[in-house]
PDB file of C-alpha atoms in Angstrom:
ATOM      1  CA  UNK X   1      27.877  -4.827   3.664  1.00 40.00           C
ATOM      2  CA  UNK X   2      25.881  -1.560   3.775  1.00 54.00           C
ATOM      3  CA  UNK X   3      24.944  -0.445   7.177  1.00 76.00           C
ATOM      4  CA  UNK X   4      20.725  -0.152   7.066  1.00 88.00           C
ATOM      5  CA  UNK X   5      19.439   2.857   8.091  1.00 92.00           C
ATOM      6  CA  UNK X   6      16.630   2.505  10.651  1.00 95.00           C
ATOM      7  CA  UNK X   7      13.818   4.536  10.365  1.00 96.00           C
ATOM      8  CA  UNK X   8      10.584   5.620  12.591  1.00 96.00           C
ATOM      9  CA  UNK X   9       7.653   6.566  10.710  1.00 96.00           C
ATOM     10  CA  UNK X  10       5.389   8.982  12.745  1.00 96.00           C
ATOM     11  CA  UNK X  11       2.125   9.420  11.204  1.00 94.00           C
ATOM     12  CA  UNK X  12      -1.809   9.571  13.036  1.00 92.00           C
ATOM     13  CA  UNK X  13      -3.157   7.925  10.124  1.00 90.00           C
ATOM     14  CA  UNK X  14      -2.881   4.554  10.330  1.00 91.00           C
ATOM     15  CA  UNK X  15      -3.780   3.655   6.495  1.00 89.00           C
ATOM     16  CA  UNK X  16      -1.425   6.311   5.847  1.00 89.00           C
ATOM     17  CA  UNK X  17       1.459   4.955   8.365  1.00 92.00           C
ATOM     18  CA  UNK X  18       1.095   1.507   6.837  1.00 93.00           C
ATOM     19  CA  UNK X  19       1.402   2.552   3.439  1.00 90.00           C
ATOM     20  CA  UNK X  20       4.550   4.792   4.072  1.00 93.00           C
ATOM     21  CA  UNK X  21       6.200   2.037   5.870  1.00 93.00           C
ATOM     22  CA  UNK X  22       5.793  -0.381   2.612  1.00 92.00           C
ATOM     23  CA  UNK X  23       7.470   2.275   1.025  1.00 92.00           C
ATOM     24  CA  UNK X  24      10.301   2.994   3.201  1.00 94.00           C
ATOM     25  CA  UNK X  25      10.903  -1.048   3.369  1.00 92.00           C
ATOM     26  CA  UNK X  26      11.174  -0.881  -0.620  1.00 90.00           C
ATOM     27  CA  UNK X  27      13.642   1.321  -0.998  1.00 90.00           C
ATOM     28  CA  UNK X  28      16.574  -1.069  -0.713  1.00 88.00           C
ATOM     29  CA  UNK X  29      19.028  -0.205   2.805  1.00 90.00           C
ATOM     30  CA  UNK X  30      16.161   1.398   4.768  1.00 94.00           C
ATOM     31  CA  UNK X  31      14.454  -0.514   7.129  1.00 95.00           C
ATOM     32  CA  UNK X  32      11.437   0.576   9.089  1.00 96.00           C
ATOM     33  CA  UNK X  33      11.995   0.434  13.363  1.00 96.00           C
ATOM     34  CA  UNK X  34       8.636   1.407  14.526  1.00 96.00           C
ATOM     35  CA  UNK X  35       5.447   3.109  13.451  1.00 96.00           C
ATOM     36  CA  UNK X  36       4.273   6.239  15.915  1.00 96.00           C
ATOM     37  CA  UNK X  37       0.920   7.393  15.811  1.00 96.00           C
ATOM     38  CA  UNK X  38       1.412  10.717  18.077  1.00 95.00           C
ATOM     39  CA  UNK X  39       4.558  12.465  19.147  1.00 94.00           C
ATOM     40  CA  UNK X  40       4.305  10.656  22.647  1.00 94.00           C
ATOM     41  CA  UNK X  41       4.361   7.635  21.315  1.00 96.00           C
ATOM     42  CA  UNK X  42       7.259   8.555  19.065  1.00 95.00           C
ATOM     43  CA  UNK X  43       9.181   9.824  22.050  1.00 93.00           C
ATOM     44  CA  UNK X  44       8.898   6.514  23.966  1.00 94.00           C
ATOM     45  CA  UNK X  45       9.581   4.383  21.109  1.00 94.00           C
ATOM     46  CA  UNK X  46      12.836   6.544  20.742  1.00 92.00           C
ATOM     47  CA  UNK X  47      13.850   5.476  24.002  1.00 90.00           C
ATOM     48  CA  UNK X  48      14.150   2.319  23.402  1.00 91.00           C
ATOM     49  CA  UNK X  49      14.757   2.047  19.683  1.00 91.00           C
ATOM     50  CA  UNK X  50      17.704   3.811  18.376  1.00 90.00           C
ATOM     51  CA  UNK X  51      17.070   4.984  14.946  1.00 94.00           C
ATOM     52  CA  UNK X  52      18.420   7.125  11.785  1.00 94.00           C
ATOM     53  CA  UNK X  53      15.769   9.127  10.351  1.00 95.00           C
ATOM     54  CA  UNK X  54      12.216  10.405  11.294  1.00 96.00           C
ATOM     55  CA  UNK X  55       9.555   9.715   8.427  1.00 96.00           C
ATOM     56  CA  UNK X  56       7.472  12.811  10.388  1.00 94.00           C
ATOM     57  CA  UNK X  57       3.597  13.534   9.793  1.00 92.00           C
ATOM     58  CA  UNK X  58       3.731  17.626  11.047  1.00 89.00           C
ATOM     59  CA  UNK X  59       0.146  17.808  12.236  1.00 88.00           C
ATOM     60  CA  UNK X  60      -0.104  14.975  15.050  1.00 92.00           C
ATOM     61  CA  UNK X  61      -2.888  14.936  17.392  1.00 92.00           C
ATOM     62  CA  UNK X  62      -0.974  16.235  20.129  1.00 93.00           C
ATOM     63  CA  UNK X  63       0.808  18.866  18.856  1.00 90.00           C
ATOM     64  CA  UNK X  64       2.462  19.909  15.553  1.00 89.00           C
ATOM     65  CA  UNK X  65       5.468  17.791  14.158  1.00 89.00           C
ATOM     66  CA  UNK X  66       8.081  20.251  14.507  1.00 89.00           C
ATOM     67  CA  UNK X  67       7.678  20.518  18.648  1.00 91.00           C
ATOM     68  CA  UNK X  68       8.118  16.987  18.499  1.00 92.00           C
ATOM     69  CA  UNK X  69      11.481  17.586  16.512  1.00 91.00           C
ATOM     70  CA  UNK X  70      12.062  20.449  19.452  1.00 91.00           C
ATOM     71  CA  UNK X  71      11.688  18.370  21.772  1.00 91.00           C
ATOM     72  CA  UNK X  72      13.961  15.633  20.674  1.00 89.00           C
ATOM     73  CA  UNK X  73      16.680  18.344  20.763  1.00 88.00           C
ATOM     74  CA  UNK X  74      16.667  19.635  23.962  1.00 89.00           C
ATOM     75  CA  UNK X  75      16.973  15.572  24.873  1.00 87.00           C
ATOM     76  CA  UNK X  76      19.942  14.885  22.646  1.00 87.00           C
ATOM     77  CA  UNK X  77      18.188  13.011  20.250  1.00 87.00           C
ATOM     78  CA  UNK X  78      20.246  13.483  17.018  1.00 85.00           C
ATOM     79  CA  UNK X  79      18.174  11.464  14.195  1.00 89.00           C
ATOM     80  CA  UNK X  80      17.472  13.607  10.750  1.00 91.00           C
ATOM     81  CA  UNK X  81      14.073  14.117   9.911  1.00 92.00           C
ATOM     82  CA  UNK X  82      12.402  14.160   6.802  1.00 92.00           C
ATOM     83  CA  UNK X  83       8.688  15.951   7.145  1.00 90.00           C
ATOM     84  CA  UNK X  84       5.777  14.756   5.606  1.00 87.00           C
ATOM     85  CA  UNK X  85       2.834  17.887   5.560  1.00 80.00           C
ATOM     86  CA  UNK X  86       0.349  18.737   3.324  1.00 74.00           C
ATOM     87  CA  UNK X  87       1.015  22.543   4.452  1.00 65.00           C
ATOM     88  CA  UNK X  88       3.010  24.885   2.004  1.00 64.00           C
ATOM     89  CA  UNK X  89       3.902  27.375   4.776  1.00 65.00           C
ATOM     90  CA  UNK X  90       7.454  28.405   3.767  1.00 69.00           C
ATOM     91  CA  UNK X  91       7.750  29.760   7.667  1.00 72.00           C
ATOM     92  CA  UNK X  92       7.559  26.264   8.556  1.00 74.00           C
ATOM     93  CA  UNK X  93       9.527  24.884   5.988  1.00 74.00           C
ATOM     94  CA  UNK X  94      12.478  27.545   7.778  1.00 75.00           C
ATOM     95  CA  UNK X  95      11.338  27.003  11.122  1.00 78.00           C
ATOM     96  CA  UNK X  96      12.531  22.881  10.330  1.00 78.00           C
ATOM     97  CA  UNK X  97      15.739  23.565   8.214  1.00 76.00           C
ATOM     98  CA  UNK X  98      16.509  25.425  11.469  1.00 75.00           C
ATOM     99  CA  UNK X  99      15.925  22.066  13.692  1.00 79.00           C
ATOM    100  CA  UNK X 100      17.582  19.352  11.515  1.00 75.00           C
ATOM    101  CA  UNK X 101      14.732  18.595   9.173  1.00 86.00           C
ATOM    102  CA  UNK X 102      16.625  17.622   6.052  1.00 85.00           C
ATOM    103  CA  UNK X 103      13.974  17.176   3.708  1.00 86.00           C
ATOM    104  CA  UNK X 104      10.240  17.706   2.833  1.00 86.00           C
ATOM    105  CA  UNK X 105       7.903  15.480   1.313  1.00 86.00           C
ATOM    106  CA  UNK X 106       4.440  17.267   0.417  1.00 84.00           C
ATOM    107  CA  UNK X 107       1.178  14.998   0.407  1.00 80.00           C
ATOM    108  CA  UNK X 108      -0.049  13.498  -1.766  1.00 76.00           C
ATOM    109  CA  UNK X 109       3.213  12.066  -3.060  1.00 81.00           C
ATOM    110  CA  UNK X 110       4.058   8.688  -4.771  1.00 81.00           C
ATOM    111  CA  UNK X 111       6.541   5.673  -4.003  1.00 86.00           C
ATOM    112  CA  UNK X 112       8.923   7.463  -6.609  1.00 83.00           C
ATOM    113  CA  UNK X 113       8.711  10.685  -4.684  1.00 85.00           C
ATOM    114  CA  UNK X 114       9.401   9.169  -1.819  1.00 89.00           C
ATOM    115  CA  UNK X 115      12.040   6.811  -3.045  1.00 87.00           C
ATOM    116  CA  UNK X 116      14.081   9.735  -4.212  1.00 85.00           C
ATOM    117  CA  UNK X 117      14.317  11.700  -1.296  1.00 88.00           C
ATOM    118  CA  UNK X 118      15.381   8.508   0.280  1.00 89.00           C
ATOM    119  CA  UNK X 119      18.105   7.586  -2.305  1.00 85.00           C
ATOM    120  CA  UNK X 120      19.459  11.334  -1.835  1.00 85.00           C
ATOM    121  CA  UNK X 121      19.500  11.021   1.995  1.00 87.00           C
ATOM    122  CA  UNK X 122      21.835   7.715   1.735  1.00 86.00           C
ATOM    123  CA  UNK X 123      23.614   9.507  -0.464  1.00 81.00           C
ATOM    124  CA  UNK X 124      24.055  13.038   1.898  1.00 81.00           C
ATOM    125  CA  UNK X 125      24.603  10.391   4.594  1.00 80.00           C
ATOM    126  CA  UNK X 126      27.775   8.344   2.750  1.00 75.00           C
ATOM    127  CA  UNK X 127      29.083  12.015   1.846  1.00 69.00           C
ATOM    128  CA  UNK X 128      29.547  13.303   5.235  1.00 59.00           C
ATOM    129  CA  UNK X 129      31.926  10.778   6.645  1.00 54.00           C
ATOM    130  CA  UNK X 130      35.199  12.678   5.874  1.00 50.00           C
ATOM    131  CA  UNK X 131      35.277  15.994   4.203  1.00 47.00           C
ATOM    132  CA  UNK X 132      38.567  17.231   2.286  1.00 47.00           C
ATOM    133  CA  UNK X 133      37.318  20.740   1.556  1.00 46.00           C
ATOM    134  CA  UNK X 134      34.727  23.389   1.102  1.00 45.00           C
ATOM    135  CA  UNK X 135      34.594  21.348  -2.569  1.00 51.00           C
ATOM    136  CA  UNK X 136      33.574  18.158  -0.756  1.00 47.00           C
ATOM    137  CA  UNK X 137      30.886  20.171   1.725  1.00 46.00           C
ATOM    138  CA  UNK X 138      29.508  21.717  -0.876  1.00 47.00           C
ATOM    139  CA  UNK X 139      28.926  18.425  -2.986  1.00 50.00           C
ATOM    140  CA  UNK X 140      27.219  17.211   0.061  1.00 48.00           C
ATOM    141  CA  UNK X 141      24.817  19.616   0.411  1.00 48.00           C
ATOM    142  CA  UNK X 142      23.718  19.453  -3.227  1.00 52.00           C
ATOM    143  CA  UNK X 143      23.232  15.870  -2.848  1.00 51.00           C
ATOM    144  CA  UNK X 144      20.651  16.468  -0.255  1.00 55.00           C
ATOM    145  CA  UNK X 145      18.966  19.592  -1.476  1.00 55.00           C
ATOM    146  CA  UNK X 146      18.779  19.280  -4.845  1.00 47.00           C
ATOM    147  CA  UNK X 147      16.389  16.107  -5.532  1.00 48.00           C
ATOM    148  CA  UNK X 148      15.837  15.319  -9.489  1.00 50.00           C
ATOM    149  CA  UNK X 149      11.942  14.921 -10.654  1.00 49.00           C
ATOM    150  CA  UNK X 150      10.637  11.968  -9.119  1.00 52.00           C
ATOM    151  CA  UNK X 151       8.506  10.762 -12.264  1.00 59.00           C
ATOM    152  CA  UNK X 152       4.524   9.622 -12.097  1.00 70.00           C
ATOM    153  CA  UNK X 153       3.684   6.483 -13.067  1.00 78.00           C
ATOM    154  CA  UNK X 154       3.844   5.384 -16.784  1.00 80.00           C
ATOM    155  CA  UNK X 155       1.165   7.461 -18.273  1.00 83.00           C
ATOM    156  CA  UNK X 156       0.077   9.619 -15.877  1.00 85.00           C
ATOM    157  CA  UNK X 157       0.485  13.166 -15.414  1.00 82.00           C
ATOM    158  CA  UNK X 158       1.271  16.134 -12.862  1.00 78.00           C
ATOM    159  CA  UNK X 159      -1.672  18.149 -13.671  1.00 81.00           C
ATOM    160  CA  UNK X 160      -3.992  15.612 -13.979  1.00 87.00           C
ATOM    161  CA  UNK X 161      -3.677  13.847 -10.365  1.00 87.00           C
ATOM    162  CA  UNK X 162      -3.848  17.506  -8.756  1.00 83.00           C
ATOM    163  CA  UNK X 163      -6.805  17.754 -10.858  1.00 88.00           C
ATOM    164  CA  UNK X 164      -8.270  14.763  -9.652  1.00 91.00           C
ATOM    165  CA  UNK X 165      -7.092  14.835  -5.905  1.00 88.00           C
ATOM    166  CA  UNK X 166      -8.789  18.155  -5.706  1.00 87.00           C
ATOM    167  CA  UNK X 167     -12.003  16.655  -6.277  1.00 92.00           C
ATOM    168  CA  UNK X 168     -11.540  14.114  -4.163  1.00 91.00           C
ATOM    169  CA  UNK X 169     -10.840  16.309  -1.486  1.00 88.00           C
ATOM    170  CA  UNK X 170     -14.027  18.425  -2.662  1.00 89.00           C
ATOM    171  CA  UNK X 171     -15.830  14.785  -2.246  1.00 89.00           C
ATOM    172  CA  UNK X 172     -15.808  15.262   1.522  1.00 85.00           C
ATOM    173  CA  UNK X 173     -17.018  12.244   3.643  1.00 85.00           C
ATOM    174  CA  UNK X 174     -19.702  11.658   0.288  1.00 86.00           C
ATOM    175  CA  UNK X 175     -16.943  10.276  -1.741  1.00 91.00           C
ATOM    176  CA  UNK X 176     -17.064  10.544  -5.364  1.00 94.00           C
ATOM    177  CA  UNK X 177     -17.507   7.630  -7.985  1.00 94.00           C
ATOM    178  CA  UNK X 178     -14.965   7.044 -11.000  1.00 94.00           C
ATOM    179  CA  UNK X 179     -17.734   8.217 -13.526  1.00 94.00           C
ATOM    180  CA  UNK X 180     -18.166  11.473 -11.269  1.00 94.00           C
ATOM    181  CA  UNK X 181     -14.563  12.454 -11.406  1.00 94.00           C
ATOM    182  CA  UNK X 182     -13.638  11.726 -15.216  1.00 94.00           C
ATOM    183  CA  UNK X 183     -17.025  13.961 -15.868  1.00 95.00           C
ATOM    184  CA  UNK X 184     -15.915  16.738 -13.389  1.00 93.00           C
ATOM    185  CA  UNK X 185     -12.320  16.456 -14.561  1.00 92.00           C
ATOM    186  CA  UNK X 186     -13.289  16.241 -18.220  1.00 93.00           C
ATOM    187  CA  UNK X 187     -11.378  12.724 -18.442  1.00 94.00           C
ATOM    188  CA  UNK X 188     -12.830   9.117 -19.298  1.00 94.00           C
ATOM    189  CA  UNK X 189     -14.208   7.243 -16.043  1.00 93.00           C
ATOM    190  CA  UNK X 190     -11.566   4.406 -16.883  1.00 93.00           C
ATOM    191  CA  UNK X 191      -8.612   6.989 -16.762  1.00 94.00           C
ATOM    192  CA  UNK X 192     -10.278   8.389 -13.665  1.00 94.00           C
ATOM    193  CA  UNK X 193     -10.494   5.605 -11.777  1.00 93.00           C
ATOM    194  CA  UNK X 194      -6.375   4.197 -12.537  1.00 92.00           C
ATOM    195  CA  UNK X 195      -5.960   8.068 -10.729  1.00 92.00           C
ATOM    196  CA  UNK X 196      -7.942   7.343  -8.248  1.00 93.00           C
ATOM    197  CA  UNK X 197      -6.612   3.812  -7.414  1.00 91.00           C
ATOM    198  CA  UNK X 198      -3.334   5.332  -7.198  1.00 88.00           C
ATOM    199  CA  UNK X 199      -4.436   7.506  -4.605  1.00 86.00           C
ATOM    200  CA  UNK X 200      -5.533   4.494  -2.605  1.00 86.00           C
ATOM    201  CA  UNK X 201      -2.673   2.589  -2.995  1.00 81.00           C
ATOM    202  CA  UNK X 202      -0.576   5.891  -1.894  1.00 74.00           C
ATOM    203  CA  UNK X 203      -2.597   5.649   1.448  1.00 75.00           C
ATOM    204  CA  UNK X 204      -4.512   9.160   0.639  1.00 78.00           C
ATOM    205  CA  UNK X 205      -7.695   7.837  -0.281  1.00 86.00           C
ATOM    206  CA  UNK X 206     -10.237   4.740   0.529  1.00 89.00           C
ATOM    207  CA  UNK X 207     -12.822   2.448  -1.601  1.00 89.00           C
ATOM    208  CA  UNK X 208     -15.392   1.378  -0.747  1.00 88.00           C
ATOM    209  CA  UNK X 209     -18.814  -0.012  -2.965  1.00 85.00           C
ATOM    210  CA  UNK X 210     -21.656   1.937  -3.377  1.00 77.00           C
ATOM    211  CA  UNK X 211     -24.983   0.176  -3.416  1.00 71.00           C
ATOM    212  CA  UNK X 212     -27.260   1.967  -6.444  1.00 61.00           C
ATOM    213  CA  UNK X 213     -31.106   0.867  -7.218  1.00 57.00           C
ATOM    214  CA  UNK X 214     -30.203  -1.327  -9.932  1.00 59.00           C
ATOM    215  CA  UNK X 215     -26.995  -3.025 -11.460  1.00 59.00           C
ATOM    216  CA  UNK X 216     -23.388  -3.330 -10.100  1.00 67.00           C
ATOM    217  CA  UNK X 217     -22.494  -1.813  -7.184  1.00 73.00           C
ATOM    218  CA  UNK X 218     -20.257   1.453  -8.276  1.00 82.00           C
ATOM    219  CA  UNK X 219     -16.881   1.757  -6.510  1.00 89.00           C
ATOM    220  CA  UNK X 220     -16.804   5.361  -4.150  1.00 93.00           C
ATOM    221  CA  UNK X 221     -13.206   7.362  -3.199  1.00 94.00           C
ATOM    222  CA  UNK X 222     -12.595   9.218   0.142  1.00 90.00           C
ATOM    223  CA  UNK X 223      -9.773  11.825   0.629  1.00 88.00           C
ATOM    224  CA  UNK X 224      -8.493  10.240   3.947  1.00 79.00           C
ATOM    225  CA  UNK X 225      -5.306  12.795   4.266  1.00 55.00           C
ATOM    226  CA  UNK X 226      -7.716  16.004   5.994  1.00 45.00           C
ATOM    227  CA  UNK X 227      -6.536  16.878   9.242  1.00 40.00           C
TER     228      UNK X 227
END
């Protein structure tokens, strides 16, 4: 049988935490150990619950991710981490390779994103157990850092969701309506809103009705990823 890798997700949001736990339990030989919602709380859950991998929010509300991952260090603390950051700093993206983070996941992402840097990381981690040569190492390595395309959806595109999650973000705490994105967009309200509803089931954004003068209430998104 398969040993299960344990993981801790460590993420503020709690939408956000829930949702990337449901993923993590999906992806068949992970199994989720504990939710963190600050590094603190990460630290002490550690403490008590060994575990394999760090699911790791960087921007936690006390402190940044990566002085977490600094901090587990200096303790002994040995579990890989793979960061989850909206941030496209490549100095940070160095400053973790350099403290054990082994992969990054950049927000918004899907299941399938996620899924596949999972897959690859069970992978690395069945590798590593005996190496005959610089061959083997190498193979490793390119297990781990070379993920293939995780694919959208049937039917959706790239470009579009960008498209769409920027105005959602643009939204602010207003929201914006299914009919208001596929006009800003330039895409049909229905195909709008199947973007948006991903986005909500991905733990970025939130629904919630919006009461008009007359008719059916209209469903409104928030962006619920801002820091």
């Amino acid at each position: 049988m398969t040993e299960e890798i344990g993981v801790l997700v460590v993420e503020d949001d709690p939408l956000a935490a829930e949702a990337h736990g449901r993923y993590v339990e999906r992806v068949p030989g992970f199994v989720v150990r504990g939710t963190a919602h600050s590094g603190g709380e990460a630290q002490r859950l550690l403490e008590r619950t060994p575990v394999d991998l760090l699911l790791l929010d960087l921007y936690l509300p006390d402190g940044h991710g990566l002085r977490l991952v600094r901090s587990l260090r200096a303790a002994g603390h040995g579990a890989d981490v793979i960061a989850v950051t909206s941030a496209r700093d490549l100095a940070v993206v160095r400053e973790g390779v350099s403290l054990g983070v082994v992969q990054y996941v950049l927000k918004p992402f899907t299941f399938a994103t996620l899924r596949e840097r999972l897959v690859r990381y069970a992978e690395f981690r069945a590798s590593v157990g005996e190496a005959g040569g610089q061959e083997e190492v190498d193979r490793a390595l390119a297990t781990l850092r070379a993920p293939r395309p995780a694919a959208l959806p049937k039917g959706m595109s790239g470009p579009t969701l960008t498209a769409v999650t920027r105005v959602l973000r643009e939204s602010g705490e207003d929201g914006v309506t299914a009919s208001a994105a596929g006009a800003a967009v330039g895409i049909s309200r229905i195909t709008a809103r199947r973007y948006l509803e991903h986005l909500v089931e991905s733990g970025r954004a939130e629904r919630r009705p919006q009461y008009g003068q007359v008719g059916r209430p209209e469903l409104c998104y928030r962006w619920l990823a801002e820091r």
